[in-house]
Amino acid sequence: LDKAVFRAGGVIEQSGFNFISQFVVGDTLTVVQANPANSANGIKEPPTTGEVVKYSLSGVYEISALTENTVTLSNPNAVNADWGKLASNADYTVETEATISTSSDSLWQGYFYTNAKDHEYALINILARNGLYITNGQEYEPIGLDIEIESEIVDSTNNPVAGTLHVQTETIYGSQYKRYAVNGGVGTFRDGAYWWSNAHIVDDEAAQSAGTTIKILNTNMAVGKRLRFRVRRKHKKVTVNQGFSVSQDLRVADFYGARLMTPADAPKGVTTVYTKTLATEGALSLKERKLRLLVQRYVTDATSGLPKLSNRADDILRHIATDPKIGNLQLTQVDIAQIKAEVDAQIAYFGTDKCSEFCGTFDDNNLSAEETMQIVAKAVFSQAKRQGNKIMLDFERKVPASVAVFNSHNILPDTFTAPQSLGIANDYDGVKIEYTDPIDDAIITMTYPNDAITNPHEDKLIGVRNKVQAHTHMMRMYNKDRHAYKSCEFVAGDESNIVVRTNRITVADQLRADVQQGSVDSIETIGGDIVLHTTDPVTIEPSVSHTMFIQTINNGVESIAVTARDDYSVKLARLPSGEISGTDKAVQAVYQIVSETDNDRDAYLVAQKDPSDGMTNKLLCTNYDDRYYQNDSDFTNGLIT
């Protein structure tokens, strides 16, 4: 104990120390005083005179009384006459350094008791916050101290169970002890008090905190039982020669029960990770730990259905859709062949499989399966969709034709908003995206056209962990900002249910007087001509090439060259491959005729789709432009460094 106060009558006082937890009345107590204590005689405040008296109060005493902060000795004068000096001298304070124990060894700390019964062993963390070393102020000599642990099983009333006492000795070493100690870290035992490394280290790394985690090895311990333990230093306090000092304070930092996990403790598919950390104050404390790992999980192979390590979007989408805790869909509800074909098309289109990867995790329990699949699809330039009760994937890329035609026959009256000039959206002067570094998990920022932009269009790419994929997303954003110049908005009929965001569609301007559109009345072969009869009059100039876009009743859109015949019919270059309607059918195929001069004028990209009343949908569209995708070949052209 440091700075114990010795008072006349055999009273020893120590603030901050609980004597009751360590001793009982009748115990034998040993006082070992390292240095004689000086009396206060000769000190002028309060005014006293006389020679300075030396006290040496060491001895073995019997305890007669206890409080939390004081211990009273029985007839101490009979053991050591210096106690009488305290009564005859006018001291007002006496401080000294002494060791107090019921034996010549160190004090026991404990008992400590476990509470729960589901553990099978106990662990303790021993910490030397200030390090374990001897120093002369210039060099450090790491040391090791032995710790003795007594443990035993206790019953429901905390009484020890006979025959379960176990004693073990462990050693805690100072920082860098085993690195620098002679004899391969064994060192030499000196003065019976500590392990000496015989190393002299100039760097103060040897003065760092030291700690160790100890497993209590009581073989009587098992699940359903409770245990208590106490711990002490096995040897006396370390003393050193003049000119040296020693750092040797130890304390029990933590004590907790533990049990090895079995397969029954973890649900199927759970990976257990073990971590090891340095014994710092923060690391030893019991608290929730957070750990970031670069891992790759097993997913379901899109073709075979077997588990495998994969970053391909089709494998991940199948896994999400059919996982019982996420999508919970039957395999018949996922168009595996279509999704795989779209991903294969991506790889061929970009010239790399990097643009078809998803490398991210989900930590939001509120995400639906549909939202989760849509996030995966967005990372690989696609949209997930449900069509015909099946999950499918739609890859956005440069396409020559639209997936649907919308005209006066399937645009609800008075819902069409005229195209408007947009300019560069929000006056963006560039784009800024963030993606995750594949090596160290750092967030990487990319900007275009340069770092000097002040009003960028920003996006955080989820699941993107490679530069090729991030670059392609960035350039598509930039090109769309530059080349989107008009928009339209309308409510479309039930044909719009096949449309998803980023699809190319053809929209007839409902405010133009020269739009040629209507429904297909019938198709017949007359002589060698394939004749399509229309519900509305048509006018085709013989000197200009014209194309008819036909949306068949099975949701296909076909573009077929047409030539003039009469006011209510045209000649087709070929028969439509999809089914058309007849006059006896409730649903009829619709068409739109455009000349080569305005073939792309009515091409749009679906920007947003929201359900409206019944089977209709509200579509917000921007103009389609091939230049959106002009940088999609940057990888194959060697432009991504």
Short mmCIF file of C-alpha atoms in Angstrom, two decimals, residues 3 186 196 213 256 283 340 492 497 519 554 565:
data_model
loop_
_atom_site.label_atom_id
_atom_site.label_comp_id
_atom_site.label_asym_id
_atom_site.label_seq_id
_atom_site.Cartn_x
_atom_site.Cartn_y
_atom_site.Cartn_z
CA LYS A 3 0.90 6.41 1.77
CA VAL A 186 12.63 -17.45 -20.74
CA TRP A 196 14.05 -10.35 -15.63
CA THR A 213 -6.11 -12.85 -20.79
CA TYR A 256 -16.44 -12.96 -17.47
CA ALA A 283 -9.56 -3.43 -25.84
CA LYS A 340 -28.14 -14.95 -67.02
CA ALA A 492 -50.47 5.33 -70.42
CA ASN A 497 -47.01 -2.50 -67.60
CA SER A 519 -54.87 0.79 -84.59
CA ASN A 554 -48.50 -9.96 -77.11
CA ARG A 565 -51.04 1.97 -101.08
#
